Structure formats: structure tokens, C-alpha cells
Short mmCIF file of C-alpha atoms in Angstrom, two decimals:
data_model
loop_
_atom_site.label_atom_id
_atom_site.label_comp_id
_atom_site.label_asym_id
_atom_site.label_seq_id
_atom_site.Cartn_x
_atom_site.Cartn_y
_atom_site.Cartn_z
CA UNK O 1 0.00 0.00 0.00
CA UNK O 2 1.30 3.44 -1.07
CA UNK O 3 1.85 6.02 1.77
CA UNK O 4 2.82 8.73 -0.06
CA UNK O 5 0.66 11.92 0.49
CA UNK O 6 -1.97 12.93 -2.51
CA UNK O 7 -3.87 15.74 -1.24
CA UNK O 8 -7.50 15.67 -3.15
CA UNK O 9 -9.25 18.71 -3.46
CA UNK O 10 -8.88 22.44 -3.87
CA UNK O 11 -8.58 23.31 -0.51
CA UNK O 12 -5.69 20.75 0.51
CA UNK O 13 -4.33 21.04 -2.34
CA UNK O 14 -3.65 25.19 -1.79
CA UNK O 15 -2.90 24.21 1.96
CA UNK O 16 0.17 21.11 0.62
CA UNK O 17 1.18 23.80 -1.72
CA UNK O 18 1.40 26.49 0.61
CA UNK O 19 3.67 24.19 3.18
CA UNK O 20 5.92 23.48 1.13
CA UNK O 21 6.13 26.99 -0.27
CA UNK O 22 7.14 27.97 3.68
CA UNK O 23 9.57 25.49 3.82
CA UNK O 24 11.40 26.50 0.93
CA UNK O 25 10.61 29.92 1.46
CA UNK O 26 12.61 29.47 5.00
CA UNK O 27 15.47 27.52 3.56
CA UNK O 28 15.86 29.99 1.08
CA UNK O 29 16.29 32.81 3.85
CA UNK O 30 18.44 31.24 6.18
CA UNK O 31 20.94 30.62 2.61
CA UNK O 32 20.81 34.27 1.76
CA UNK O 33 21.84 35.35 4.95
CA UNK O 34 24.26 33.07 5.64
CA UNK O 35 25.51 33.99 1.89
CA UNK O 36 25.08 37.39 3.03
CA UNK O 37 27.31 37.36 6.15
CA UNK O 38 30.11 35.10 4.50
CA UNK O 39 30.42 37.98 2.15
CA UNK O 40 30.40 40.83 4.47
CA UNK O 41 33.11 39.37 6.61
CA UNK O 42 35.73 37.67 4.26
CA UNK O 43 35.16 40.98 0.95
CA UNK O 44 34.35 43.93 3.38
CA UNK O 45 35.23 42.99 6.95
CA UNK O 46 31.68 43.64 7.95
CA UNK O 47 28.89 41.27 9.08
CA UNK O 48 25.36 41.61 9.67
CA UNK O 49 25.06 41.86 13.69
CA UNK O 50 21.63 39.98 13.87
CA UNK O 51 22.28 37.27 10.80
CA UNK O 52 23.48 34.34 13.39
CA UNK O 53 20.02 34.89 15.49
CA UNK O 54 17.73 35.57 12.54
CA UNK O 55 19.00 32.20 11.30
CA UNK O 56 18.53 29.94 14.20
CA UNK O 57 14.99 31.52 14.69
CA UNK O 58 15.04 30.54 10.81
CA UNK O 59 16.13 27.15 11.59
CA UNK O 60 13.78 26.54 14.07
CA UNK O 61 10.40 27.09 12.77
CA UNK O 62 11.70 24.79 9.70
CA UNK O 63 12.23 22.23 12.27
CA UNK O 64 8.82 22.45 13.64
CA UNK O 65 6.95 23.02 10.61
CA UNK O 66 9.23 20.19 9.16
CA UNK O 67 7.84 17.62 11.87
CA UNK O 68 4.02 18.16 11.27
CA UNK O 69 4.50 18.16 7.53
CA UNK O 70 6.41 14.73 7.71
CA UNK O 71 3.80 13.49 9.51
CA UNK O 72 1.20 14.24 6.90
CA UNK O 73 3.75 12.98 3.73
CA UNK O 74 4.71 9.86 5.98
CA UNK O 75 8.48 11.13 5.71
CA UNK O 76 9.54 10.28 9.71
CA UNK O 77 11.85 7.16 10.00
CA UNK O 78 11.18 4.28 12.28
CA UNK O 79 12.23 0.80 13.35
CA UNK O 80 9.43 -1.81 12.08
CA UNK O 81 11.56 -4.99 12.61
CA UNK O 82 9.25 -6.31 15.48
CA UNK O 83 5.87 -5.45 13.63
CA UNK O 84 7.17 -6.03 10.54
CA UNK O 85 6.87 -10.36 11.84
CA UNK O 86 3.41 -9.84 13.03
CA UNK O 87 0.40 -10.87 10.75
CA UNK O 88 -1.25 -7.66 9.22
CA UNK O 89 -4.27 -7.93 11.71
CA UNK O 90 -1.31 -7.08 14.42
CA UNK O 91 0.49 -4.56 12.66
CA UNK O 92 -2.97 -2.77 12.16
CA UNK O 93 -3.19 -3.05 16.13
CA UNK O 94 0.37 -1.88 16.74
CA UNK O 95 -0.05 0.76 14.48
CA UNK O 96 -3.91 2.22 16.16
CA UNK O 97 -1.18 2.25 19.88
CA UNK O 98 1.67 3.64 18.26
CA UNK O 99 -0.61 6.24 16.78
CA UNK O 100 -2.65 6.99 20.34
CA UNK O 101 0.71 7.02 22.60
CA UNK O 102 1.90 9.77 19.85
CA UNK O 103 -1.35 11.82 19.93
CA UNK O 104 -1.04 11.79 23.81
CA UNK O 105 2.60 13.18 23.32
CA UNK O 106 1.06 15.69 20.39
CA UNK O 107 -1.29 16.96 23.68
CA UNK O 108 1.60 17.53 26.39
CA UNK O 109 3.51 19.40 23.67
CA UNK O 110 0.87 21.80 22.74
CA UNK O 111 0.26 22.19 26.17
CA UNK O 112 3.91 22.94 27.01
CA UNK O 113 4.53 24.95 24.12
CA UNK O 114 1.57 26.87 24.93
CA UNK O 115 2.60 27.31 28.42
CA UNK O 116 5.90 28.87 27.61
CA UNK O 117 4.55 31.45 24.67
CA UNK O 118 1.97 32.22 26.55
CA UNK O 119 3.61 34.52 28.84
CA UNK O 120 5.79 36.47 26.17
CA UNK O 121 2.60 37.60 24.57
CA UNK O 122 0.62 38.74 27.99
CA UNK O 123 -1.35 35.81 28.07
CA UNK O 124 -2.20 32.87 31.04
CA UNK O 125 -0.54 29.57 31.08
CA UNK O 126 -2.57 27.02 31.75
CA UNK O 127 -3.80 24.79 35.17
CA UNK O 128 -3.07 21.26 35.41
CA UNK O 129 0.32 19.17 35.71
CA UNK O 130 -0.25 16.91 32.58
CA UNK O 131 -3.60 18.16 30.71
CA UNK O 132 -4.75 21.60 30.66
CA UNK O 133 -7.45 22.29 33.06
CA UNK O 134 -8.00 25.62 32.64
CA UNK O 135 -6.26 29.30 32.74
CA UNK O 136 -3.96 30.41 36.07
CA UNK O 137 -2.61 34.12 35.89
CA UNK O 138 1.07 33.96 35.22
CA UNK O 139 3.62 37.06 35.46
CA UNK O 140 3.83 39.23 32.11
CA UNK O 141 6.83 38.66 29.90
CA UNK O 142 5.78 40.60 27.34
CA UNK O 143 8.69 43.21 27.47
CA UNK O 144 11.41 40.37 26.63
CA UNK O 145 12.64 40.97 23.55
CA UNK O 146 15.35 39.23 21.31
CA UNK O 147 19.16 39.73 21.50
CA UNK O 148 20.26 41.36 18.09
CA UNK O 149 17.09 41.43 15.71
CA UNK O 150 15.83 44.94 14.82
CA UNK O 151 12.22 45.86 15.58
CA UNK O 152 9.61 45.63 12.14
CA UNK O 153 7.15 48.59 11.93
CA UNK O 154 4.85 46.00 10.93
CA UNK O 155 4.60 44.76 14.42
CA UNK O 156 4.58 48.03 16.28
CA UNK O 157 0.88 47.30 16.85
CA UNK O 158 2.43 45.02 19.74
CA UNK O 159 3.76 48.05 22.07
CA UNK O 160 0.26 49.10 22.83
CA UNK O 161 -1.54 45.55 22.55
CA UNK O 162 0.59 43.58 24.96
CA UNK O 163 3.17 46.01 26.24
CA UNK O 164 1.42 48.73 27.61
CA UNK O 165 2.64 51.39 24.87
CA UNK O 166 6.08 51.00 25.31
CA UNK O 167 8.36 51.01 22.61
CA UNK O 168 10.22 47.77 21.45
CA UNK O 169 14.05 48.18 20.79
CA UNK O 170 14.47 44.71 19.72
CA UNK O 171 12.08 42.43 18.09
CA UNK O 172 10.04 40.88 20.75
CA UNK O 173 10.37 37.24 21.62
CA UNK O 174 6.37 36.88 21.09
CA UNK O 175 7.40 36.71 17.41
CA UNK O 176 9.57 33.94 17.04
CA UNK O 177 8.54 32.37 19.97
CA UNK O 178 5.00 31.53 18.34
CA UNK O 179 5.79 28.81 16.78
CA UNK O 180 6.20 26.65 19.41
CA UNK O 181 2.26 26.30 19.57
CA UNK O 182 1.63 26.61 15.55
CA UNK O 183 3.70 23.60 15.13
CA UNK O 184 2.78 22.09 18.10
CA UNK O 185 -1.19 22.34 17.19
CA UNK O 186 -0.25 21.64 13.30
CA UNK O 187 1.84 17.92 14.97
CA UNK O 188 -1.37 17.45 16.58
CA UNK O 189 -3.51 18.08 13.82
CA UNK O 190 -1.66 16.09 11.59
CA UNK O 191 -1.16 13.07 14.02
CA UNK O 192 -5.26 13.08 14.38
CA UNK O 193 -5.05 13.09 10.26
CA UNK O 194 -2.66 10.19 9.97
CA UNK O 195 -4.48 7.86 13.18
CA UNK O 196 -8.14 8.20 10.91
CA UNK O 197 -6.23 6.96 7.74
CA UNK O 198 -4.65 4.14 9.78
CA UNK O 199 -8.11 3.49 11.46
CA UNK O 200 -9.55 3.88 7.74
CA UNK O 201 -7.24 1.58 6.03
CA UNK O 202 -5.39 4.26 4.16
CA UNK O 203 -2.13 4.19 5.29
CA UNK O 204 -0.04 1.91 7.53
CA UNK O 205 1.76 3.80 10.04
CA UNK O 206 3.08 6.81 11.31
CA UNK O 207 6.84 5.83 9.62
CA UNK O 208 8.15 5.68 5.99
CA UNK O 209 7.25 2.60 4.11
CA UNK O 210 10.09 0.20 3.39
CA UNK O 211 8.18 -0.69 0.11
CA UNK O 212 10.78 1.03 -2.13
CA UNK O 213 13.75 -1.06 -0.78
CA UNK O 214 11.83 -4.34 -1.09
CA UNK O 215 10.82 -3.31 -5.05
CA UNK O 216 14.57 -3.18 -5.41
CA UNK O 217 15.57 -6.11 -3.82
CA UNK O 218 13.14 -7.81 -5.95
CA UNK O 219 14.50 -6.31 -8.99
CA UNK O 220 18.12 -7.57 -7.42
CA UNK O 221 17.13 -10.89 -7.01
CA UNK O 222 15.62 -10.94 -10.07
CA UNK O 223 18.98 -9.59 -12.06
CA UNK O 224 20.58 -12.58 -10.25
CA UNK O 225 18.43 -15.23 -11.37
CA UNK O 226 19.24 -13.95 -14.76
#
């Protein structure tokens, strides 16, 4: 069974197209300034003060992004050796656990990812050791702001939305920091995706398929016969 990802429809198909427009999109930023900065410092012994940050923040929302869109393309490695020698009523089985132990992971990550953000944007963490159980009021952060990145006009709005009018120097951590519960949610949402096409009979598991490698050992043992 194939478990590569066909999105059907408009609106998934604008959605696939638009994820992997943000991934390239960030690869593509991270190698200009990088570019960038070599250049400045080896032709005009100069570099660009906030490149190194600008690029790990970069770097890190491709990560996260990265793990919820493997999820939905079936892209994440695993070891199969075990289920791999069960009959397929059992790896159906160990795939339906391996799917609802991931989902419950998917939930304590949103909720930690959550918890952290929410302070840097003026908002409540939440109640509860392990599942959110509601809201608790948690000190403001909302003045932290990044080491070296310069401050966009486009996000003044934030100065008198979450830090009571006063002016940001730096590029606020709220910014970058929101990822954490985009790609936290997105995991989720895509975990919840891939456990109804298990449940469904769509796809196998959460991991790559090893059907490529045994089409070419076929072909192998084929070539040897001849």
C-alpha cells in the first residue's frame, strides 16, 4: 500500500502547496543570509550583527513546521523490525497504539509549548500538571525581547496591545517564539489526520514505508536469477 501523500481537493491542495512553499521559502532565507554574512566578513570585513540569530529563529520554525508536515507525507523514519513479523491484523493493532501514545505526546507538547509562549505575549498559562485544566494568571513577559534582531514597523501594533505602549528596541520574543504552539497544534492536527487513515485503512503507520527497498531487492534478485 502506497503512503505517499496525494492531497484531493482544492482546498488541501492550496494548503500542501502552501507548506511546502514555507519550507522553501525558509530555507531559502536562512541561505541568503548566511551567503550574506560570509560575504560581508571575508570581501568587506563587515557582518550583519543579527544574521546568526535571525538564522537559528530561521532554523527553528523549519524544524517544527518540518515535523508536522512529515507526519502528513509519511516522511519520519522508524524501526518496524518487530511489527514487521506480526500478521497484518497485528500490525494494524500496533499501528492504532503507536498512533494513540503519539497523539497523547502531540497533547503535552501543545500544552507545554503553549505554556511557555503564553507569557511572552501577555497571556495565562494554563492549570493542570499533565492536561490543561483551565487558565492560572502567570507574570507578564511581554517586554522580553530578542538579543540582536531589529524591531519591524509592521509589528509596532504590539507596544500598545501587549506592552502597555512601550516602545520595542528589539524584536520581541512573542514573534519567534510563536511557533512553538503553531507547530505544536499543526503535529497534533496532523497526528489526528494520519491515526483516521490508519483506522480507515489508508495508510499503515506513522513511519516511511520500506516498500521502495523491497521493489529493489526484488529487482536484485531478479537480475541474479538472470
Amino acid at each position: 500500500m502506497s503512503q505517499h501523500y496525494h492531497p484531493t481537493g482544492r482546498v488541501s491542495r492550496l494548503f500542501h502547496e502552501f507548506e511546502e512553499t514555507a519550507i522553501a521559502v525558509l530555507l531559502g532565507l536562512m541561505t541568503l543570509v548566511t551567503f550574506a554574512n560570509v560575504v560581508l566578513r571575508y570581501i568587506f570585513n563587515t557582518s550583519l550583527i543579527w544574521g546568526l540569530e535571525v538564522v537559528l529563529i530561521l532554523f527553528a520554525w523549519l524544524v517544527l513546521l518540518g515535523v508536522s508536515y512529515c507526519v502528513k507525507v509519511t516522511a519520519h523514519l522508524g524501526v518496524d523490525a518487530v511489527t514487521n513479523l506480526l500478521p497484518p491484523r497485528g500490525r494494524y493493532v500496533a499501528a492504532l497504539l503507536a498512533a494513540a501514545m503519539s497523539l497523547a505526546y502531540a497533547l503535552l507538547l501543545l500544552k507545554g509549548a503553549w505554556d511557555y509562549w503564553a507569557p511572552f505575549a501577555a497571556l495565562n498559562q494554563t492549570s493542570g500538571r499533565w492536561f490543561p485544566t483551565g487558565f492560572q494568571e502567570t507574570r507578564d513577559q511581554a517586554f522580553y525581547v530578542t538579543d540582536q534582531v531589529p524591531m519591524l514597523d509592521i509589528f509596532r501594533w504590539l507596544e500598545p496591545a501587549i506592552n502597555m505602549g512601550e516602545e520595542y528596541e528589539k524584536l520581541p520574543r512573542v514573534i519567534p517564539y510563536i511557533i512553538l504552539p503553531i507547530g505544536a497544534a499543526l503535529l497534533l492536527f496532523r497526528l489526528v489526520q494520519a491515526t483516521i487513515g490508519i483506522a480507515r485503512g489508508h495508510r499503515e503507520s506513522l513511519i516511511v514505508s520500506h516498500e521502495a527497498e523491497d521493489d529493489i531487492d526484488e529487482v536484485a534478485h531478479m537480475n541474479r536469477d538472470d
